[in-house]
Structures are given as structure tokens and as C-alpha cells.
Tab-separated table of C-alpha atoms and ligand atoms in Angstrom:
chain	number	residue	atom	x	y	z
A	3	UNK	CA	15.006	82.106	-43.826
A	4	UNK	CA	17.917	81.058	-46.725
A	5	UNK	CA	15.510	79.478	-50.103
A	6	UNK	CA	17.183	77.305	-51.799
A	7	UNK	CA	15.978	78.574	-55.314
A	8	UNK	CA	18.125	74.948	-56.873
A	9	UNK	CA	14.432	72.779	-55.642
A	10	UNK	CA	12.147	71.877	-57.995
A	11	UNK	CA	8.498	72.644	-57.806
A	12	UNK	CA	6.422	71.797	-60.056
A	13	UNK	CA	3.176	73.233	-62.196
A	14	UNK	CA	0.630	70.660	-62.446
A	15	UNK	CA	2.302	67.153	-63.726
A	16	UNK	CA	6.008	69.340	-64.963
A	17	UNK	CA	8.727	69.300	-62.873
A	18	UNK	CA	10.165	72.468	-62.743
A	19	UNK	CA	13.871	72.296	-61.829
A	20	UNK	CA	14.424	75.574	-60.232
A	21	UNK	CA	12.878	78.277	-58.665
A	22	UNK	CA	14.138	80.913	-61.565
A	23	UNK	CA	12.237	81.594	-64.777
A	24	UNK	CA	13.148	83.381	-67.861
A	25	UNK	CA	10.462	86.078	-68.312
A	26	UNK	CA	9.083	85.899	-72.024
A	27	UNK	CA	10.520	89.693	-73.086
A	28	UNK	CA	9.288	90.354	-76.705
A	29	UNK	CA	11.670	90.993	-78.771
A	30	UNK	CA	14.608	89.342	-76.872
A	31	UNK	CA	13.062	86.201	-75.912
A	32	UNK	CA	14.159	84.237	-78.878
A	33	UNK	CA	15.778	80.735	-78.836
A	34	UNK	CA	18.958	81.058	-78.001
A	35	UNK	CA	18.293	83.256	-75.890
A	36	UNK	CA	15.996	80.338	-73.644
A	37	UNK	CA	18.920	77.994	-74.364
A	38	UNK	CA	21.252	80.375	-72.400
A	39	UNK	CA	19.017	80.719	-69.866
A	40	UNK	CA	18.263	77.025	-69.297
A	41	UNK	CA	22.120	76.682	-69.344
A	42	UNK	CA	22.710	79.253	-66.453
A	43	UNK	CA	19.694	78.216	-64.055
A	44	UNK	CA	16.557	78.988	-65.201
A	45	UNK	CA	13.865	76.041	-64.432
A	46	UNK	CA	11.249	77.299	-66.696
A	47	UNK	CA	11.773	79.677	-69.931
A	48	UNK	CA	8.862	81.321	-71.906
A	49	UNK	CA	8.939	82.634	-75.722
A	50	UNK	CA	7.461	85.834	-76.563
A	51	UNK	CA	4.103	86.449	-76.942
A	52	UNK	CA	2.898	85.201	-79.792
A	53	UNK	CA	-0.589	86.445	-81.438
A	54	UNK	CA	-3.118	84.068	-81.700
A	55	UNK	CA	-4.433	86.250	-84.908
A	56	UNK	CA	-0.988	85.565	-86.473
A	57	UNK	CA	-0.894	81.911	-85.831
A	58	UNK	CA	-4.551	81.512	-87.383
A	59	UNK	CA	-3.483	83.353	-90.208
A	60	UNK	CA	-0.043	82.303	-90.736
A	61	UNK	CA	0.576	85.694	-90.981
A	62	UNK	CA	3.252	86.627	-94.056
A	63	UNK	CA	4.835	89.736	-91.710
A	64	UNK	CA	5.558	86.691	-89.263
A	65	UNK	CA	9.014	87.213	-87.628
A	66	UNK	CA	10.377	83.198	-87.910
A	67	UNK	CA	9.412	79.524	-88.021
A	68	UNK	CA	8.469	78.320	-84.195
A	69	UNK	CA	10.986	76.423	-83.306
A	70	UNK	CA	11.727	74.768	-80.333
A	71	UNK	CA	15.264	72.398	-78.945
A	72	UNK	CA	14.892	69.656	-76.532
A	73	UNK	CA	17.448	71.387	-74.494
A	74	UNK	CA	14.786	74.154	-73.820
A	75	UNK	CA	12.128	72.608	-71.826
A	76	UNK	CA	10.636	73.133	-69.486
A	77	UNK	CA	9.042	75.750	-71.792
A	78	UNK	CA	5.968	77.809	-71.993
A	79	UNK	CA	5.254	79.473	-74.798
A	80	UNK	CA	2.982	82.241	-74.788
A	81	UNK	CA	-0.245	83.551	-76.853
A	82	UNK	CA	-2.229	86.960	-76.914
A	83	UNK	CA	-5.764	87.216	-78.015
A	84	UNK	CA	-8.958	88.108	-77.111
A	85	UNK	CA	-11.484	85.689	-78.630
A	86	UNK	CA	-11.575	82.507	-76.934
A	87	UNK	CA	-12.500	80.057	-79.899
A	88	UNK	CA	-9.291	81.771	-81.476
A	89	UNK	CA	-6.958	81.356	-78.598
A	90	UNK	CA	-7.848	77.888	-78.069
A	91	UNK	CA	-6.728	76.600	-81.669
A	92	UNK	CA	-3.046	78.210	-81.162
A	93	UNK	CA	-2.789	76.530	-78.185
A	94	UNK	CA	-3.112	73.827	-79.486
A	95	UNK	CA	-1.127	74.532	-82.338
A	96	UNK	CA	1.520	75.735	-79.467
A	97	UNK	CA	1.150	72.711	-78.146
A	98	UNK	CA	1.634	70.577	-81.203
A	99	UNK	CA	5.255	72.458	-81.730
A	100	UNK	CA	6.433	71.616	-78.130
A	101	UNK	CA	5.104	73.446	-75.667
A	102	UNK	CA	4.896	72.160	-71.978
A	103	UNK	CA	3.082	74.889	-70.663
A	104	UNK	CA	0.301	77.242	-72.736
A	105	UNK	CA	1.002	80.632	-71.327
A	106	UNK	CA	-1.252	83.781	-71.953
A	107	UNK	CA	-1.082	87.109	-71.867
A	108	UNK	CA	-2.928	89.574	-69.664
A	109	UNK	CA	-0.168	91.765	-69.196
A	110	UNK	CA	0.746	93.762	-72.176
A	111	UNK	CA	0.133	97.109	-71.936
A	112	UNK	CA	1.253	98.301	-75.489
A	113	UNK	CA	-1.779	99.748	-76.820
A	114	UNK	CA	-1.860	98.245	-80.365
A	115	UNK	CA	-2.558	95.501	-78.181
A	116	UNK	CA	-4.599	96.199	-75.588
A	117	UNK	CA	-6.896	98.308	-78.511
A	118	UNK	CA	-8.017	94.622	-79.443
A	119	UNK	CA	-8.657	93.792	-76.360
A	120	UNK	CA	-6.134	91.580	-75.328
A	121	UNK	CA	-3.272	92.172	-72.935
A	122	UNK	CA	-3.736	94.098	-70.004
A	123	UNK	CA	-7.125	94.866	-70.636
A	124	UNK	CA	-8.848	91.671	-69.597
A	125	UNK	CA	-7.485	92.405	-66.189
A	126	UNK	CA	-10.546	94.281	-66.201
A	127	UNK	CA	-12.716	92.118	-68.320
A	128	UNK	CA	-13.235	89.429	-66.045
A	129	UNK	CA	-15.905	87.298	-67.492
A	130	UNK	CA	-14.072	87.445	-71.063
A	131	UNK	CA	-10.902	86.863	-69.913
A	132	UNK	CA	-12.649	83.483	-67.862
A	133	UNK	CA	-13.720	82.448	-70.841
A	134	UNK	CA	-10.422	82.607	-72.827
A	135	UNK	CA	-9.029	80.740	-69.672
A	136	UNK	CA	-11.606	78.494	-69.929
A	137	UNK	CA	-11.464	77.885	-73.621
A	138	UNK	CA	-7.659	77.343	-73.501
A	139	UNK	CA	-7.738	75.157	-70.863
A	140	UNK	CA	-10.306	72.257	-72.458
A	141	UNK	CA	-7.918	72.516	-75.417
A	142	UNK	CA	-5.036	71.217	-74.175
A	143	UNK	CA	-4.005	69.051	-72.425
A	144	UNK	CA	-0.655	70.639	-70.452
A	145	UNK	CA	-1.125	73.197	-67.881
A	146	UNK	CA	-2.272	76.485	-68.688
A	147	UNK	CA	-0.463	79.521	-67.324
A	148	UNK	CA	-1.165	83.305	-66.628
A	149	UNK	CA	0.826	85.985	-66.696
A	150	UNK	CA	-0.904	89.355	-64.952
A	151	UNK	CA	-0.131	92.556	-64.468
A	152	UNK	CA	-2.184	94.296	-61.476
A	153	UNK	CA	-4.285	96.176	-63.028
A	154	UNK	CA	-5.509	98.917	-65.823
A	155	UNK	CA	-4.676	101.809	-63.340
A	156	UNK	CA	-2.142	102.896	-61.225
A	157	UNK	CA	-2.957	101.773	-57.200
A	158	UNK	CA	-5.685	98.934	-59.124
A	159	UNK	CA	-5.754	95.776	-57.055
A	160	UNK	CA	-7.734	94.057	-60.200
A	161	UNK	CA	-5.123	91.171	-60.200
A	162	UNK	CA	-6.282	90.184	-56.607
A	163	UNK	CA	-10.210	89.550	-57.490
A	164	UNK	CA	-9.310	88.351	-61.129
A	165	UNK	CA	-6.455	85.599	-59.985
A	166	UNK	CA	-8.905	82.834	-58.270
A	167	UNK	CA	-11.507	83.355	-60.797
A	168	UNK	CA	-8.949	82.510	-63.650
A	169	UNK	CA	-7.903	79.876	-60.708
A	170	UNK	CA	-11.101	78.663	-61.046
A	171	UNK	CA	-11.286	78.959	-64.658
A	172	UNK	CA	-8.481	76.589	-65.494
A	173	UNK	CA	-4.731	78.222	-65.114
A	174	UNK	CA	-2.457	75.836	-63.411
A	175	UNK	CA	-0.081	78.697	-61.839
A	176	UNK	CA	-0.067	82.391	-61.977
A	177	UNK	CA	2.161	84.951	-62.528
A	178	UNK	CA	2.348	88.605	-61.463
A	179	UNK	CA	3.904	91.290	-62.853
A	180	UNK	CA	2.115	94.115	-59.745
A	181	UNK	CA	2.975	97.473	-62.158
A	182	UNK	CA	-0.329	98.861	-63.888
A	183	UNK	CA	-0.065	98.930	-67.168
A	184	UNK	CA	-0.438	102.512	-66.866
A	185	UNK	CA	2.792	102.713	-65.309
A	186	UNK	CA	4.860	100.351	-68.230
A	187	UNK	CA	7.965	100.301	-66.679
A	188	UNK	CA	7.968	102.979	-64.355
A	189	UNK	CA	7.834	103.274	-60.843
A	190	UNK	CA	8.386	100.149	-58.829
A	191	UNK	CA	6.641	96.024	-59.184
A	192	UNK	CA	4.472	96.265	-55.536
A	193	UNK	CA	4.887	92.753	-54.735
A	194	UNK	CA	2.807	92.941	-51.335
A	195	UNK	CA	0.223	92.258	-54.050
A	196	UNK	CA	2.194	88.561	-54.728
A	197	UNK	CA	2.475	87.975	-51.453
A	198	UNK	CA	-1.385	88.639	-51.203
A	199	UNK	CA	-2.510	86.529	-54.426
A	200	UNK	CA	-0.377	83.534	-52.630
A	201	UNK	CA	-2.885	83.790	-49.769
A	202	UNK	CA	-5.840	83.635	-52.143
A	203	UNK	CA	-5.131	80.954	-54.864
A	204	UNK	CA	-4.074	77.255	-54.310
A	205	UNK	CA	-1.831	76.932	-57.504
A	206	UNK	CA	1.979	78.081	-57.668
A	207	UNK	CA	2.104	82.183	-58.039
A	208	UNK	CA	5.481	83.158	-59.739
A	209	UNK	CA	6.802	86.641	-59.039
A	210	UNK	CA	7.704	88.857	-61.587
A	211	UNK	CA	9.664	92.232	-61.271
A	212	UNK	CA	12.718	94.187	-60.492
A	213	UNK	CA	14.477	91.086	-59.642
A	214	UNK	CA	18.240	91.553	-59.855
A	215	UNK	CA	20.218	89.586	-57.160
A	216	UNK	CA	20.301	86.640	-55.067
A	217	UNK	CA	19.525	89.195	-51.979
A	218	UNK	CA	16.433	90.056	-53.499
A	219	UNK	CA	15.404	86.500	-55.268
A	220	UNK	CA	15.477	84.942	-51.340
A	221	UNK	CA	14.297	87.759	-49.763
A	222	UNK	CA	10.983	87.842	-52.041
A	223	UNK	CA	10.180	84.356	-51.981
A	224	UNK	CA	10.176	84.235	-48.228
A	225	UNK	CA	8.134	87.128	-47.607
A	226	UNK	CA	5.451	86.490	-50.109
A	227	UNK	CA	5.438	82.748	-50.300
A	228	UNK	CA	5.527	82.585	-54.236
A	229	UNK	CA	6.772	79.438	-55.913
A	230	UNK	CA	9.478	80.984	-58.095
A	231	UNK	CA	10.529	84.442	-59.233
A	232	UNK	CA	10.941	85.259	-62.856
A	233	UNK	CA	13.600	87.584	-64.089
A	234	UNK	CA	13.627	90.191	-67.283
A	235	UNK	CA	15.297	92.694	-68.001
A	236	UNK	CA	18.771	91.606	-65.340
A	237	UNK	CA	18.882	88.825	-67.916
A	238	UNK	CA	19.610	90.733	-71.304
A	239	UNK	CA	22.800	90.045	-71.850
A	240	UNK	CA	23.457	88.873	-68.911
A	241	UNK	CA	22.863	85.663	-68.165
A	242	UNK	CA	25.273	85.535	-65.428
A	243	UNK	CA	22.676	87.550	-63.427
A	244	UNK	CA	20.178	83.886	-63.712
A	245	UNK	CA	23.485	81.740	-61.860
A	246	UNK	CA	24.014	84.213	-59.735
A	247	UNK	CA	20.621	84.244	-58.385
A	248	UNK	CA	19.928	79.896	-58.575
A	249	UNK	CA	23.401	79.210	-57.196
A	250	UNK	CA	25.734	82.434	-55.528
A	251	UNK	CA	27.483	82.601	-58.484
A	252	UNK	CA	28.879	85.919	-57.869
A	253	UNK	CA	31.619	87.683	-59.810
A	254	UNK	CA	31.748	89.501	-63.058
A	255	UNK	CA	32.285	86.753	-66.014
A	256	UNK	CA	35.580	87.309	-68.330
A	257	UNK	CA	35.939	89.072	-70.883
A	258	UNK	CA	36.423	85.961	-72.901
A	259	UNK	CA	33.281	84.000	-71.406
A	260	UNK	CA	31.448	87.113	-72.097
A	261	UNK	CA	32.748	87.214	-76.562
A	262	UNK	CA	32.260	83.793	-76.353
A	263	UNK	CA	28.672	83.653	-75.413
A	264	UNK	CA	27.692	86.537	-77.466
A	265	UNK	CA	29.291	85.049	-80.665
A	266	UNK	CA	27.533	81.563	-79.960
A	267	UNK	CA	24.061	83.804	-79.448
A	268	UNK	CA	24.518	85.563	-82.753
A	269	UNK	CA	25.247	82.035	-85.021
A	270	UNK	CA	22.203	80.801	-83.544
A	271	UNK	CA	20.095	83.534	-83.710
A	272	UNK	CA	21.040	83.872	-87.701
A	273	UNK	CA	20.265	80.678	-87.861
A	274	UNK	CA	16.962	81.254	-86.143
A	275	UNK	CA	16.097	84.597	-87.924
A	276	UNK	CA	18.020	85.108	-91.268
A	277	UNK	CA	21.050	86.491	-91.896
A	278	UNK	CA	19.219	89.976	-92.474
A	279	UNK	CA	16.838	90.191	-89.999
A	280	UNK	CA	19.268	89.319	-86.976
A	281	UNK	CA	21.786	91.499	-88.247
A	282	UNK	CA	19.113	94.286	-86.905
A	283	UNK	CA	17.774	92.609	-83.880
A	284	UNK	CA	21.173	91.224	-82.865
A	285	UNK	CA	22.145	95.664	-82.504
A	286	UNK	CA	21.234	96.391	-78.570
A	287	UNK	CA	22.547	92.265	-77.515
A	288	UNK	CA	25.853	93.837	-78.409
A	289	UNK	CA	25.612	96.787	-75.375
A	290	UNK	CA	23.835	94.404	-72.970
A	291	UNK	CA	26.592	91.876	-72.872
A	292	UNK	CA	29.589	94.601	-73.816
A	293	UNK	CA	28.067	97.091	-71.186
A	294	UNK	CA	28.765	96.478	-67.743
A	295	UNK	CA	32.579	97.884	-67.711
A	296	UNK	CA	32.611	94.756	-70.064
A	297	UNK	CA	34.537	96.055	-73.202
A	298	UNK	CA	35.573	100.053	-73.899
A	299	UNK	CA	32.485	101.864	-75.703
A	300	UNK	CA	33.626	102.583	-78.806
A	301	UNK	CA	34.415	99.025	-79.168
A	302	UNK	CA	30.455	98.803	-78.905
A	303	UNK	CA	29.990	101.465	-80.776
A	304	UNK	CA	31.883	99.754	-83.724
A	305	UNK	CA	30.576	96.634	-83.288
A	306	UNK	CA	26.693	98.530	-84.090
A	307	UNK	CA	27.945	100.307	-87.191
A	308	UNK	CA	29.259	96.508	-88.414
A	309	UNK	CA	26.295	95.546	-91.404
A	310	UNK	CA	27.011	91.632	-90.871
A	311	UNK	CA	27.578	89.244	-87.729
A	312	UNK	CA	30.521	87.221	-89.232
A	313	UNK	CA	32.053	91.023	-89.003
A	314	UNK	CA	31.073	91.294	-85.603
A	315	UNK	CA	32.364	87.851	-84.728
A	316	UNK	CA	35.637	88.195	-86.228
A	317	UNK	CA	35.759	91.705	-84.284
A	318	UNK	CA	35.253	90.008	-81.096
A	319	UNK	CA	37.780	87.305	-81.638
A	320	UNK	CA	40.360	89.836	-82.729
A	321	UNK	CA	39.662	91.485	-79.576
A	322	UNK	CA	39.617	88.008	-77.147
A	323	UNK	CA	41.159	85.295	-79.478
A	324	UNK	CA	40.547	83.414	-76.017
A	325	UNK	CA	37.281	82.995	-76.522
A	326	UNK	CA	37.783	80.609	-79.835
A	327	UNK	CA	38.240	77.780	-77.699
A	328	UNK	CA	34.961	78.760	-75.498
A	329	UNK	CA	32.810	78.795	-78.156
A	330	UNK	CA	33.791	75.454	-79.555
A	331	UNK	CA	32.791	74.019	-76.624
A	332	UNK	CA	29.818	75.101	-75.860
A	333	UNK	CA	29.062	74.607	-79.693
A	334	UNK	CA	29.748	71.162	-79.199
A	335	UNK	CA	27.406	71.046	-76.208
A	336	UNK	CA	24.021	72.532	-78.067
A	337	UNK	CA	22.001	69.902	-79.496
A	338	UNK	CA	21.773	69.162	-83.591
A	339	UNK	CA	19.910	71.733	-84.669
A	340	UNK	CA	18.547	68.888	-86.660
A	341	UNK	CA	16.841	67.770	-83.761
A	342	UNK	CA	13.923	70.808	-83.887
A	343	UNK	CA	10.195	70.396	-84.447
A	344	UNK	CA	9.161	73.111	-87.124
A	345	UNK	CA	6.001	74.224	-86.347
A	346	UNK	CA	4.072	76.000	-90.172
A	347	UNK	CA	3.461	79.028	-88.219
A	348	UNK	CA	5.304	81.961	-87.099
A	349	UNK	CA	4.901	84.715	-84.352
A	350	UNK	CA	4.150	88.151	-84.633
A	351	UNK	CA	6.680	90.162	-82.552
A	352	UNK	CA	5.181	93.367	-81.078
A	353	UNK	CA	7.864	94.582	-79.099
A	354	UNK	CA	7.005	95.925	-75.078
A	355	UNK	CA	4.994	93.090	-74.346
A	356	UNK	CA	3.856	92.743	-70.224
B	414	LIG	C1	11.604	94.443	-74.295
B	414	LIG	C2	10.586	93.760	-73.266
B	414	LIG	C3	9.879	92.498	-73.549
B	414	LIG	C4	8.381	92.197	-72.958
B	414	LIG	N1	7.481	91.197	-73.278
B	414	LIG	C5	6.745	90.687	-72.577
B	414	LIG	C6	6.338	89.470	-72.952
B	414	LIG	O1	6.299	89.222	-74.878
B	414	LIG	N2	5.139	89.129	-72.405
B	414	LIG	C7	4.751	89.167	-70.811
B	414	LIG	O2	3.911	88.775	-70.305
B	414	LIG	N3	5.537	90.610	-70.361
B	414	LIG	C8	6.213	90.457	-71.310
B	414	LIG	N4	7.551	91.881	-70.710
B	414	LIG	C9	7.431	91.661	-69.408
B	414	LIG	C10	8.615	91.095	-68.190
B	414	LIG	O3	8.177	89.346	-69.198
B	414	LIG	C11	8.278	91.100	-67.061
B	414	LIG	O4	6.801	90.611	-66.331
B	414	LIG	C12	9.213	92.424	-66.923
B	414	LIG	O5	9.538	92.563	-67.538
B	414	LIG	C13	8.713	92.467	-65.142
B	414	LIG	O6	11.024	92.208	-64.669
B	414	LIG	P1	12.191	92.394	-64.486
B	414	LIG	O7	11.774	94.033	-64.037
B	414	LIG	O8	12.567	91.214	-64.708
B	414	LIG	O9	12.297	92.939	-66.170
B	414	LIG	C14	8.621	92.307	-71.253
B	414	LIG	C15	9.728	92.989	-70.996
B	414	LIG	C16	10.072	93.992	-71.706
B	414	LIG	C17	11.227	95.142	-70.867
């Protein structure tokens, strides 16, 4: 069965213009990543997980202002925490920052998060999990979504018990990454659980985990009944995977296109994080963009050694002079940064999120 991924669907009154959602990824889902995801066909993008305690305390260790640009919508901002009242307040803040949907993280397997009673721990604390969803849903007018793993332990089916209860508590959609927290990112996502969850709830379900191609996305949508697929790792440094999945645009991008997208990504990230933080943050992206046989390994290694992002851009332009014109065209299409809403609170990044 052929499924049309360009079809829109709804999370309550929010229209999502394609059946592909860009995954929230801590240490990855900066604004540049989300905007690029939208340009390449994601119908919904999501921020990385933001600590509700960090929002509450306006923590100085935070990583930058929470910014929402005009061309990101529809956008979900994801929050994590374990106290219903603090989560409710955080939800109000992210909505004032411009979120169209508040997403709650019940999937993060990282100990730093689970030991505080947040993230995946809530999969096995249904009373608290439902209290969080109810408090957040009561605090904001926008739809509330929840992103879960299957459970804490391998083989767990906790998500199937919890899912319907979360919907009763006010969740307007559920995303399932059907690995256990113990599995982290090993093994495979078991999407037979996604199909079971779809049967149990009357809200849209989003399938997350191991979706890397159009064929896989089509098959998953057809066999599980999910409303949309969520793509994470396959999109790292590779927005072309998104257009392949949504529109079937197969084929490798030219080196000029790759370099141009990377240059725009670097510039936008420097604007968001500042040069000092961006130069370290961006290093992993060089390998992600320029790997896959696109550029020779020594060139990638050279870029990682370079300290200033201006120098990285210069070397990319020397290697692919044709990229300059594409960069100009891309930048002309991006909205003016002055349109952004700035919130006087910042997200905390804890890598490894869900
Ligand atoms: C580096 C990294 C960071 C992640 N951070 C988050 C996060 O902040 N919140 C969340 O709900 N999931 C997070 N995830 C999980 C992804 O959203 C997604 O569910 C998972 O990677 C499976 O999808 P994939 O196979 O398409 O990558 C993260 C995953 C990775 C690889």
C-alpha cells in the first residue's frame, strides 16, 4: 500500500502538513536543525528536551536563549521533569516562547535524568506521569504530546498500559520509540508495539525508531496505523534523507549543496550559540555532513582541527567554490532573525535524551 507522506494530519487544532516529524535530539536539535528540517519536508519539528527546573531557576548553566523563528512552525518544545506544578509552569513559559505544542519527555534513559524521577522513570510511575500530563494540559491552551519508550526493562510493555491513561489525562498525541530505556540505542525498535498502541488509543500516534528510508516509512505507516513517522539519527547532517522519505527524491546531493547547507547551518548556529560554544558543538556535524563518501576523510579531519568557524567556512568555499552562490540563495530565503521571539530563560542540554 502506498501512503502519501505529504498528506496533512492534525493534533487537535494544529495542522501538521506532512507525515514526517523531526525527532527531538539533545545536542542536535538547535534552531538551524529544525528550520532546515522544515525546509526539507518535516511537517513538525521539536526542540531538544528542556529542563523544567532549568526554566524555573533561569539557570546560568543554560545553553542559550530559547528561540523560535517564524519559519519553524508548527513547533513542539519538549520539557522534562518530575514535579507536576513545575512542569505546568515550564509549559506556560514554552508556550509564551512560541511553541504550538508542548511535548513531555517520558523516554530519556540517561541516569542523570532518570535518577531525578524524570524521563523514562515515569513509564513505571503511572500516577505521577498522569499527574504531570494533567497539570500541563490544564496550564496551557495548546495540545500536549508525550514521547515515550516501551518501558524501563527489555521486553517491557509498560507503554501500552500507560498510553491510554495519558490520553485520559489530556495527551493529544503520543510518540512511541519502542526500545526499552535499558537498550539505550542498541538492538531494534519493536514497532509491533506501535501497532498495538494505535489500537488502544483514539489520538494520533507517531512512530519513532530506525526509520531511515521512504520504503521503511511507508511500510511502517501502512502496517502500524501510525499518523506519522519520526526521524532522528538519519537526519543528522543529512536533511536529504527527509526529502527522500517525504517525496521520494532519491539521489545524493551535489558537493556544492552539501557545503552550502553546512555553511548556512554553521552561521545560524553561531548566531544562536555564540562562536565559542558553537565551534565545539559543530564539530560532530562536519563528519555527519561531509561523510557518507561526500568529501575525503582528510578534509573532514582537517575541519575538526580548525578552531574558528569562519576558517571552516573559508575552507569549505575553497574546496567547493560553487557553494557560494547557493549559500546566498539560501540565506536570502531565510526570515530576518529580528523576527524571533526571545525568552528570558534557557534550555539545559543533557545529551542522550530519549
Ligand atoms: C543524540 C540523541 C539525542 C536525543 N535526545 C532526545 C531528546 O532530547 N528527547 C527525546 O524525546 N528523544 C531524544 N532522542 C531520541 C530520538 O528522539 C529518537 O526517538 C531516537 O533516536 C530513535 O529514532 P531514530 O532511530 O530515528 O534516531 C535522542 C536521540 C539521540 C540519538
